XYZ file of C-alpha atoms in Angstrom:
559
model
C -60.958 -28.120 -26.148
C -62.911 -25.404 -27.901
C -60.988 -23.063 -29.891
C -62.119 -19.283 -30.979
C -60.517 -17.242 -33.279
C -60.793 -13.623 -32.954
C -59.980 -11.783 -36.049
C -60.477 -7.939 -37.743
C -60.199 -8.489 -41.381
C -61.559 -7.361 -44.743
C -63.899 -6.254 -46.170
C -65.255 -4.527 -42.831
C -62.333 -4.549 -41.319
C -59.843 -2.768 -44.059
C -57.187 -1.711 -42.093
C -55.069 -3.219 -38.708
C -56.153 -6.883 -39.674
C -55.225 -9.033 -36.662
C -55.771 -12.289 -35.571
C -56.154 -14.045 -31.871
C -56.982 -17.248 -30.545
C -58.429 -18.069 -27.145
C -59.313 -21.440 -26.194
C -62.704 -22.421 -24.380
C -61.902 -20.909 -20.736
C -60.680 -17.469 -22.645
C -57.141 -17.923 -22.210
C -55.517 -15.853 -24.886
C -52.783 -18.643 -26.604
C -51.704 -15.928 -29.081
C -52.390 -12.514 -30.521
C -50.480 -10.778 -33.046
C -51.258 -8.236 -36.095
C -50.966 -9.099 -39.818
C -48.810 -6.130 -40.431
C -46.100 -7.754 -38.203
C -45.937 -11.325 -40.726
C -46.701 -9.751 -44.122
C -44.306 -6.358 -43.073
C -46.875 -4.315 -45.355
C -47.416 -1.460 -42.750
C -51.231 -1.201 -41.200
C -51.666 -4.194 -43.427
C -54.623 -2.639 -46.039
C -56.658 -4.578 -47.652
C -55.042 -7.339 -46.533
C -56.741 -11.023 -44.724
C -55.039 -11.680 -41.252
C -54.041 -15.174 -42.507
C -50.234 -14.877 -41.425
C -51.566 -13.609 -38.418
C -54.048 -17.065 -38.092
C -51.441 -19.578 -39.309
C -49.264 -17.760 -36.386
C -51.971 -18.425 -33.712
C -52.595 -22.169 -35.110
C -49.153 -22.757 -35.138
C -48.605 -21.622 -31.393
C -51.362 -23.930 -30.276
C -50.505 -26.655 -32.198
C -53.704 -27.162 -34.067
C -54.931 -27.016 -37.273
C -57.564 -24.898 -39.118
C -60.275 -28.208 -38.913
C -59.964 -27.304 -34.897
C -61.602 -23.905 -34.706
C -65.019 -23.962 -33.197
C -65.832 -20.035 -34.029
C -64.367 -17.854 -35.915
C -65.652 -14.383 -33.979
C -65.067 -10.628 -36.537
C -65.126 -7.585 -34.677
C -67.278 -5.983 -37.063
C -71.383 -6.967 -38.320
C -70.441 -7.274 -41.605
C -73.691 -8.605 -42.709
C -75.288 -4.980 -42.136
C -72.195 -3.489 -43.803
C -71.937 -5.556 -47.253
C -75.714 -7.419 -46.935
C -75.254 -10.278 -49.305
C -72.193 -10.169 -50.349
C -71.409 -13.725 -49.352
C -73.752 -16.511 -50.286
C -72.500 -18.816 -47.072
C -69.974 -18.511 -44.277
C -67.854 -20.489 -46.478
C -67.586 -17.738 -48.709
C -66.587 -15.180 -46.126
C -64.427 -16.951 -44.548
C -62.270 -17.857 -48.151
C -62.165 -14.249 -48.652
C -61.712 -12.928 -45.102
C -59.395 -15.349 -43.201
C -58.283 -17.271 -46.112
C -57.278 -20.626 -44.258
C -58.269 -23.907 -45.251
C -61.073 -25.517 -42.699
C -61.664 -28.270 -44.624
C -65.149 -29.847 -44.665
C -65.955 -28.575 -41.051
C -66.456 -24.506 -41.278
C -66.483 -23.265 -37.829
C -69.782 -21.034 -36.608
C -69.023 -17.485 -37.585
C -70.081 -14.920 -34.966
C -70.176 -10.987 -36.124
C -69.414 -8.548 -32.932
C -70.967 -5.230 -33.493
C -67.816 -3.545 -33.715
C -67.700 -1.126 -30.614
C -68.320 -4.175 -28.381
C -65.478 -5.950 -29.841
C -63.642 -2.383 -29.367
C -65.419 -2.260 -25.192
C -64.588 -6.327 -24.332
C -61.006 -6.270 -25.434
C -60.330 -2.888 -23.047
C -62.679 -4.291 -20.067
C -61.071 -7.774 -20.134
C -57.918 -7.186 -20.325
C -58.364 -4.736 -17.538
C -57.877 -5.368 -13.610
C -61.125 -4.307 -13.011
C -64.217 -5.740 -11.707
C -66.596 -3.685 -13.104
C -65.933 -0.608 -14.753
C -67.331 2.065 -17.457
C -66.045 1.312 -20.761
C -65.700 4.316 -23.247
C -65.886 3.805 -26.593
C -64.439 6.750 -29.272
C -63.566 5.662 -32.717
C -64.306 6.904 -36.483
C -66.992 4.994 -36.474
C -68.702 1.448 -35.811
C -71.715 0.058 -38.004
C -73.755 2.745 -36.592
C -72.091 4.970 -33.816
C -68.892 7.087 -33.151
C -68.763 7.038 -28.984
C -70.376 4.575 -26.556
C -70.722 4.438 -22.989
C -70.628 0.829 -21.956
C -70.885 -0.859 -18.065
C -69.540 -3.985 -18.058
C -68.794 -6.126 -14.597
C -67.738 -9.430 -14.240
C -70.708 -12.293 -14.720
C -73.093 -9.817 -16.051
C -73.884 -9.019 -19.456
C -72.550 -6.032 -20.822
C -74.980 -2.936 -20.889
C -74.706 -0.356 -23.446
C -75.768 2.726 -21.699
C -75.259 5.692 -24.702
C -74.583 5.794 -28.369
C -73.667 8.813 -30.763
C -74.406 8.977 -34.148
C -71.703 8.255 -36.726
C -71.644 11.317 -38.011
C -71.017 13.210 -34.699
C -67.393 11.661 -35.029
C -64.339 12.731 -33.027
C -62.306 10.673 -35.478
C -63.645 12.397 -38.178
C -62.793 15.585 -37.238
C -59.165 14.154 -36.162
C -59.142 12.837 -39.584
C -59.385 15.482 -41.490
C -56.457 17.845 -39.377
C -54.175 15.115 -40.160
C -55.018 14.893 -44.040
C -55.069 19.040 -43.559
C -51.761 18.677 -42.501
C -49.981 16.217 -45.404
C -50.459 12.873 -42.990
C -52.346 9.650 -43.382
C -55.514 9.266 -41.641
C -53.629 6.471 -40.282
C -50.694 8.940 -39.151
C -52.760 10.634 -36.522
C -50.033 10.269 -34.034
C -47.996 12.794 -36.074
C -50.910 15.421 -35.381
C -50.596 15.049 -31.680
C -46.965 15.291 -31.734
C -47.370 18.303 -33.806
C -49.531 19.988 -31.604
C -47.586 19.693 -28.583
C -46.395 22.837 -29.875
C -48.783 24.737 -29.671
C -48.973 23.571 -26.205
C -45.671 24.901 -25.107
C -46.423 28.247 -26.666
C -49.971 28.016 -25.053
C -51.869 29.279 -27.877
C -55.527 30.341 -27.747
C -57.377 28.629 -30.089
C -61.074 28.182 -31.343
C -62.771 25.759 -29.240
C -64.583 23.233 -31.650
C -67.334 21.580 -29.395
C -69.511 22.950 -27.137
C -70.163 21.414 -23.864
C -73.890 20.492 -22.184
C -74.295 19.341 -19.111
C -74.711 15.496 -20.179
C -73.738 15.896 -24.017
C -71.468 17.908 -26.209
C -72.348 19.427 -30.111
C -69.657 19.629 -32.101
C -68.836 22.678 -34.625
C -69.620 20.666 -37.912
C -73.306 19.448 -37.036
C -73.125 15.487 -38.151
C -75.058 14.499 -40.877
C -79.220 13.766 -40.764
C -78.459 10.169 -41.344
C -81.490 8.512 -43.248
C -81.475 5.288 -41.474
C -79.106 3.420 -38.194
C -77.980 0.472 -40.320
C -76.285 1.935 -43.533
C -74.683 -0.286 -45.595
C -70.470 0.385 -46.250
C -70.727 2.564 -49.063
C -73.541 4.962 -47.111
C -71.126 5.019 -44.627
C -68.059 5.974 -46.732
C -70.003 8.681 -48.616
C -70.827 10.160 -44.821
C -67.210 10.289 -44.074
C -66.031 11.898 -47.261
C -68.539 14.726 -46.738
C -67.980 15.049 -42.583
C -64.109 15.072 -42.941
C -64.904 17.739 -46.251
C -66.218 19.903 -43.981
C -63.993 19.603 -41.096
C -61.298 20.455 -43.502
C -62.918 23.944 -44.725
C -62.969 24.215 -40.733
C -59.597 23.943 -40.027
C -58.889 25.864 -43.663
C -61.405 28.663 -42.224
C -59.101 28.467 -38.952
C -55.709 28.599 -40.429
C -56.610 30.795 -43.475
C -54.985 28.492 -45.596
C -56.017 25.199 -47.671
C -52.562 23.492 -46.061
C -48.970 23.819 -44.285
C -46.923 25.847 -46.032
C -43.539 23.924 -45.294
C -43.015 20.555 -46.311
C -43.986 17.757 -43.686
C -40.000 17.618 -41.935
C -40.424 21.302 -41.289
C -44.038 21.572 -39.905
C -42.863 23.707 -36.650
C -41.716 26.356 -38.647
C -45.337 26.477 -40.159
C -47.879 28.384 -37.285
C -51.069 27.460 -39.141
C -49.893 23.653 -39.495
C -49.497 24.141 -35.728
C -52.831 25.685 -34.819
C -54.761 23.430 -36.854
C -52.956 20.310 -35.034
C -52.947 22.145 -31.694
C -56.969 22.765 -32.263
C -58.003 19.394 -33.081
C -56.091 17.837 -30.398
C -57.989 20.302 -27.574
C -61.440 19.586 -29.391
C -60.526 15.719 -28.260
C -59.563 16.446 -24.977
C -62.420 18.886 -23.983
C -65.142 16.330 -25.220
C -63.243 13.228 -24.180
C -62.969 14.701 -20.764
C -66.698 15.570 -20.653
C -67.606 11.820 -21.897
C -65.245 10.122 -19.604
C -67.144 12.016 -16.525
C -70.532 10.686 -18.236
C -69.512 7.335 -18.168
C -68.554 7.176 -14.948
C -72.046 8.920 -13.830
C -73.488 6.061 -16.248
C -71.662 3.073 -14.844
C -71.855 4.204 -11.249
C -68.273 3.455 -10.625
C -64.794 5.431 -10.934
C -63.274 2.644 -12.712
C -62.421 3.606 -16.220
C -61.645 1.675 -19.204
C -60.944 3.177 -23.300
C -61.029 1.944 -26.582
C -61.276 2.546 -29.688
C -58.852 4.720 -32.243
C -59.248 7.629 -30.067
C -57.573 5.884 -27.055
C -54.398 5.833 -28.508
C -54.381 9.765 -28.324
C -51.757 9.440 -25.551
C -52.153 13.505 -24.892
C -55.440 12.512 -23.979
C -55.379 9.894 -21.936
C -53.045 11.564 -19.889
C -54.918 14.300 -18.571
C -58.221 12.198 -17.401
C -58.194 11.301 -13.279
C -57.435 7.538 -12.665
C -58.197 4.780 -12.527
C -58.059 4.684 -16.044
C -57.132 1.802 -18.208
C -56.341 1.627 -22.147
C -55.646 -2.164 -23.298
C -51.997 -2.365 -25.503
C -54.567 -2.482 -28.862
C -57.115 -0.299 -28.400
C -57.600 0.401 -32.150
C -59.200 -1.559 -34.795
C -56.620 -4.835 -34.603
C -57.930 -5.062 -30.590
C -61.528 -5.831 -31.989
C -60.030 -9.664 -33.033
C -59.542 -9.882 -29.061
C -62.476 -8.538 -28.035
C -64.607 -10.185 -30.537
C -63.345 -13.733 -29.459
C -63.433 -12.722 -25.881
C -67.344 -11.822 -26.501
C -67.969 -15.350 -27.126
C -65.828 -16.075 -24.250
C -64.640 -14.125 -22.050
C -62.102 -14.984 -19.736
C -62.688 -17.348 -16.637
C -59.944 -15.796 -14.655
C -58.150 -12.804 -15.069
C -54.824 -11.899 -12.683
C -54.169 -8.040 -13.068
C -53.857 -6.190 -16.312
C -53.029 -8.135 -19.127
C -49.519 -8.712 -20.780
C -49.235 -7.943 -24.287
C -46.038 -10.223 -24.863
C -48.382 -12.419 -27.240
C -46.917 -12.496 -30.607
C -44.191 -14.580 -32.288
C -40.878 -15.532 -30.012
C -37.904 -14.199 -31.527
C -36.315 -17.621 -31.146
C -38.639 -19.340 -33.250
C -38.705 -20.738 -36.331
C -39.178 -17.939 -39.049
C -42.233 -19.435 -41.018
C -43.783 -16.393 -40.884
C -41.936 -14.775 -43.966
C -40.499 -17.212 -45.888
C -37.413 -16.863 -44.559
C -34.049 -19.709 -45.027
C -31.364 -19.381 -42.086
C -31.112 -16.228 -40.614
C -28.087 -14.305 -41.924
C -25.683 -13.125 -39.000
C -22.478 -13.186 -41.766
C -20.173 -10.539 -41.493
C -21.542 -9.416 -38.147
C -19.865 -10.065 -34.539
C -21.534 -11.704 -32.235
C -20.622 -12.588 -28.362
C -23.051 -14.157 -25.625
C -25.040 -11.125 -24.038
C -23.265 -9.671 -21.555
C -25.001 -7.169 -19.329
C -22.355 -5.299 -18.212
C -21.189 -5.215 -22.091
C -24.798 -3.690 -22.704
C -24.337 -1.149 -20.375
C -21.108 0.143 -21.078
C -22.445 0.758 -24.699
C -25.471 2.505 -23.726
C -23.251 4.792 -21.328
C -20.571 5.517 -24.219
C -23.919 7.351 -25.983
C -24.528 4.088 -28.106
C -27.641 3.520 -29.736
C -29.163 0.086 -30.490
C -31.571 -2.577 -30.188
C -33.638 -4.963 -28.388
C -35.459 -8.360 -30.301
C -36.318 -10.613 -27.601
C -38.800 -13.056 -26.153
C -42.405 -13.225 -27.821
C -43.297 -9.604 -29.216
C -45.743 -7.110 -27.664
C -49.219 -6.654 -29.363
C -50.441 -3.661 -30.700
C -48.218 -0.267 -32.012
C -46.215 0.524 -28.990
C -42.776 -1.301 -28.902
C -42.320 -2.237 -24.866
C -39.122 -3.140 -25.097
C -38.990 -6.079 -26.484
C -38.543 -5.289 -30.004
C -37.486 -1.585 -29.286
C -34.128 0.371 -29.984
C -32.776 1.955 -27.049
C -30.729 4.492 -25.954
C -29.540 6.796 -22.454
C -31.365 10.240 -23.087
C -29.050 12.430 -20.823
C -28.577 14.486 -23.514
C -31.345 16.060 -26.575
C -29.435 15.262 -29.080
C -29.908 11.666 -28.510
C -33.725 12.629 -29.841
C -31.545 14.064 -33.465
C -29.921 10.933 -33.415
C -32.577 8.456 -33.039
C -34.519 10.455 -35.413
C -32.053 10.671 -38.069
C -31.301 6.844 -37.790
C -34.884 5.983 -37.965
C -35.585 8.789 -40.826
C -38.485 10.567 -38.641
C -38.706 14.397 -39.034
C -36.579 15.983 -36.135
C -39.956 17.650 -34.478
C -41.220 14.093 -33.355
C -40.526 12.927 -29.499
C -39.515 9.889 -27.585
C -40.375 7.714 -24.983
C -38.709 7.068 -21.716
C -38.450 3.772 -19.716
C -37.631 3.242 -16.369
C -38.538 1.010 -13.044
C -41.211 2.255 -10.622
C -39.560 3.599 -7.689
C -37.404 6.053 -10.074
C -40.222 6.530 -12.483
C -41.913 8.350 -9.518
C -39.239 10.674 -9.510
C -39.167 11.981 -13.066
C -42.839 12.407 -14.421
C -46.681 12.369 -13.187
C -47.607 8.732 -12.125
C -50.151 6.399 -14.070
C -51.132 3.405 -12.341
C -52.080 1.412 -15.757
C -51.228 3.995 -18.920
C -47.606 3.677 -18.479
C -47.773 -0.323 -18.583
C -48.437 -0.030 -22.514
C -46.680 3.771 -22.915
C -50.215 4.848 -23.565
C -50.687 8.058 -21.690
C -48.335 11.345 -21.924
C -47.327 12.730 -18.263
C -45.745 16.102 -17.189
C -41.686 15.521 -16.687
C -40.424 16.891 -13.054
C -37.505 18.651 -12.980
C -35.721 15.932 -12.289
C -36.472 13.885 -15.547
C -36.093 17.102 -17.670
C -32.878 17.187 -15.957
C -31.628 13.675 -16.106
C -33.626 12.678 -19.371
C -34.164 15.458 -22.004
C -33.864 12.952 -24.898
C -37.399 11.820 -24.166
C -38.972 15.082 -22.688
C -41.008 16.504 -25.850
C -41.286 20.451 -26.494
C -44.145 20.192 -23.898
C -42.464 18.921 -20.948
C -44.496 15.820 -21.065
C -43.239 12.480 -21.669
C -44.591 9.153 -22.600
C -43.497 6.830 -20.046
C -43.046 2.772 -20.013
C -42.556 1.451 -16.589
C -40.793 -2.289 -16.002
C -42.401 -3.923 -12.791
C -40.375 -7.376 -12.956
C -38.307 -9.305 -15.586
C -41.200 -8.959 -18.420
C -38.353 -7.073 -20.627
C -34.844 -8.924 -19.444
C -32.666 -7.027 -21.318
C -34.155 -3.705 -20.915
C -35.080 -4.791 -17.344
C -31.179 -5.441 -16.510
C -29.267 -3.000 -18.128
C -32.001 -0.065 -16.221
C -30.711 -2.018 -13.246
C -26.992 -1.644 -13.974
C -27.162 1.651 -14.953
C -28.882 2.166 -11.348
C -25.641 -0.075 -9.560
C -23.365 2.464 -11.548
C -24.815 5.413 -10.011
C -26.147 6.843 -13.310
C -29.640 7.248 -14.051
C -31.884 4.316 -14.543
C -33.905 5.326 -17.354
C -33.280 4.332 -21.039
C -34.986 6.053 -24.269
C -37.025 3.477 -25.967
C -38.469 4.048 -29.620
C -40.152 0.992 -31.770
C -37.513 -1.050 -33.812
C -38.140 -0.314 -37.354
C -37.167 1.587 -40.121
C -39.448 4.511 -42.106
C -42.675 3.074 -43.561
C -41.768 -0.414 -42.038
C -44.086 -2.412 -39.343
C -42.254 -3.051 -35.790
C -39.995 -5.908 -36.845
C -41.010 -9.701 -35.915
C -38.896 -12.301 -36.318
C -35.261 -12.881 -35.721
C -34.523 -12.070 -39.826
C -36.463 -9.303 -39.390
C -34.787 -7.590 -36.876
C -31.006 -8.936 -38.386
C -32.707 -7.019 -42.011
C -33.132 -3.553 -39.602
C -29.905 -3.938 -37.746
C -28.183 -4.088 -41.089
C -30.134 -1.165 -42.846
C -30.166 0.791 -39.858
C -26.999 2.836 -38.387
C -27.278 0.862 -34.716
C -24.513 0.385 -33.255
C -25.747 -2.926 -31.310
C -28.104 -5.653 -31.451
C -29.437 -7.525 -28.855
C -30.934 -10.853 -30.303
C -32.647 -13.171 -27.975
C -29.189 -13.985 -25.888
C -26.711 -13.067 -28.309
C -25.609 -9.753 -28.575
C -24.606 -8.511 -32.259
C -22.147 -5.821 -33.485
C -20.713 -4.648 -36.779
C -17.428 -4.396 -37.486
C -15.732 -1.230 -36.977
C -16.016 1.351 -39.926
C -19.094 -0.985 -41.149
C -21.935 0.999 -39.643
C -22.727 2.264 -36.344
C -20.754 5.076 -36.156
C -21.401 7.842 -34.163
């Protein structure tokens, strides 16, 4: 059997390390991100090697049986001769022990990775694959065709420097958040949505290319080396910062990050950097479908996860459950070999199984003490959830990538908004943030836009009817848009059954679902993980594999 291990990991690959292994007819055995073994959120700096001992373990090989190891990232251009041998690299990037036989390493340019993971994992046959991130080695968008048995072609590139990221970027920082809190910004500027403010538009549209308000940079050469390429992004997001300064008349919010709404320039600066991405994202989806030939759609890339986005482009339209930098380790592996047969979109239910062993953290026996447990009882579930409970779900093997889909998610019925305080308050988010809503597909239809593929991974927003802004105000942001989840089959059982009692009780099958973690924490893993969250956290339930947990009363968990 040959094995391939698909990883994004330092020093190109500084942020989201992941790991994945897929055997020799590109079968993906397992998938997770390092962030979800080490609990050190967006895992910086940090080697996927919990991550690769995961995917080892859930084969049942050993290091000395990997064949490739495949990086989503040319990391020879980037740090050129940094490491004397593979050897080297691999000590310092992947950190396991191969023993005398070091597997062929095989460097991805990065926005192929980012284009194989989201075509692959897609239904399609042959589709255009969009490509939008901060940057790769050398570009910030390409237009990709792929089709099944063909080589990929790459049919456009943009320079680095002419970076939608970039600009994204820098509203965040503008705004108090982490680069790597983007998904704040969008939230934010659903605001200025719902008061449909006019704002400066930031890129101006040709008919088969777009020039953005800060001109990108007259880059000396294609293949800059790391440092080149971090002294480009320092000086484009500079600029788009005196931008959005310009815009708002201010250098920053002027109310503290839990009371941004209050603040109309932090609004207008987050409201005009998400409509620069969705004018130009709309233009270059229409491109690549002109380039490709073909309506099929597919994204990628740190852009993709702007769910605002992704929502308002015409179908069919896929976005893989990672498209950000931990999906390169999938796509990078799948580039060496991509998958023989592929039924439908794929599942991201790759990770670690609640039930196992915890290896993963160094964790003894897991600690249920002082808690009350009782065999899961569905009917128990649901008379919680309709007494305005809130609580959690930890079951099965955990989804890839940074939306929780219900299988490590806390849930909750959103008849009412104050269910959106609540969950907020228990999760310590500010109050301005929304929720998502899950449901099954015939009554899904009934209470927001339909997405064929986006609501699979709860990876597109869609306009609530008046039904669901009726029914389900707890997840309807200030926008009237939601971010939907749809269950097909039995893929979340306990999510999956209690939507279906609710629906035998004659109340509305649809459930609030938010990722199960704490503030600053990664989506917990493991069984002790989510026993650690349940405790900290003021849940009132816990569903754990097939047990179903409780504290005892005046413990926690009071409404």
């Amino acid at each position: 059997m040959t094995w391939i291990l698909g990883v994004n990991a330092p020093p190109t690959g500084w942020h989201d390390s992941a790991a994945c292994l897929v055997n020799g007819d590109g079968e993906i055995v397992a998938f997770t991100e390092e962030e979800r073994c080490n609990r050190h959120r967006h895992s910086l700096y940090r080697k996927p090697l919990g991550a690769a001992r995961f995917c080892l373990e859930q084969a049942g090989i050993s290091a000395a049986d990997i064949d490739v190891v495949a990086l989503g990232w040319d990391s020879e251009q980037l740090y050129p001769r940094r490491f004397a041998t593979d050897a080297d690299f691999l000590a310092y990037a992947v950190g396991l022990d191969f023993g005398d036989r070091i597997p062929e390493v095989v460097r991805v340019p990065h926005h192929q990775a980012h284009a194989a993971s989201s075509f692959y994992a897609s239904p399609f046959a042959k589709a255009g694959v969009l490509v939008i991130d901060g940057h790769g080695e050398n570009e910030s968008s390409t237009i990709w065709t792929y089709e099944d048995g063909a080589a990929p072609r790459l049919e456009r590139t943009w320079q680095r420097t002419a970076s939608l990221g970039y600009a994204y970027d820098a509203a965040s920082t503008w705004l108090g958040f982490s680069f790597l809190n983007a998904g704040k910004t969008m939230g934010l500027a659903a605001y200025g949505r719902a008061e449909q403010l006019q704002v400066e538009s930031l890129v101006d549209i040709g008919a088969d290319d777009f020039r953005l308000a800060v001109e990108p940079l007259a880059e000396s050469r294609g293949s800059a080396t790391a440092d080149e390429i971090k002294e480009q992004y320092d000086t484009v997001v500079g600029r788009w910062r005196e931008r959005y300064t310009k815009i708002a008349g201010a250098d920053g919010p002027s109310a503290p990050e839990e009371r941004l709404t209050e603040d109309p320039n932090a609004i207008l600066v987050a409201y005009t950097a998400q409509r620069l991405i969705e004018q130009t994202v709309t233009h270059l989806a229409a491109l690549t479908r002109k380039a490709s030939g073909v309506e099929q759609l597919c994204l990628s890339g740190g852009v993709a996860l702007n769910c605002s986005t992704n929502g308002t482009l015409p179908g069919p339209l896929y976005v893989p459950p990672v498209p950000h930098d931990a999906g390169v380790a999938l796509g990078a592996a799948w580039t060496v070999r991509p998958p023989k047969r592929r039924a439908g979109a794929l599942s991201p239910y790759l990770g670690v199984d609640v039930g196992a062993p915890d290896h993963l953290n160094g964790a003894g026996a897991q600690d249920i003490s002082g808690l009350v447990r009782s065999d899961l009882d569905i009917d128990v579930l649901t008379d919680l959830l309709l007494d305005g409970r809130v609580g959690a779900v930890a079951q099965g093997r955990s989804e890839v990538g940074p939306r929780a889909l219900c299988r490590r998610s806390i849930i909750a019925v959103p008849d009412t908004a104050d269910v959106n305080t609540r969950v907020n308050t228990l999760k310590n988010r500010e109050q301005w943030r929304p929720f998502a809503g899950v449901t099954r597909p015939e009554y899904g239809a009934r209470l927001w836009d339909q997405q064929e593929y986006l609501s699979l991974y709860m990876l597109g927003a869609a306009k609530a009817t008046a039904l669901g802004r009726s029914v389900a105000p707890g997840v309807v942001h200030i926008d009237g848009t939601t971010r939907p989840q749809v269950l097909h089959g039995d893929e979340a059982p306990a999510v999956g059954a209690a939507l279906d009692a609710l629906q035998q009780r004659g109340a509305p099958p649809v459930l609030l679902n938010t990722s199960f973690n704490d503030k600053g924490e990664p989506i917990v893993n493991t069984a002790a993980d989510a026993l650690r969250a349940f405790r900290a956290m003021d849940l009132d339930f816990l569903v754990l594999g097939d047990d179903l947990y409780r504290k005892p009363s005046g413990t926690g968990g009071a409404r």
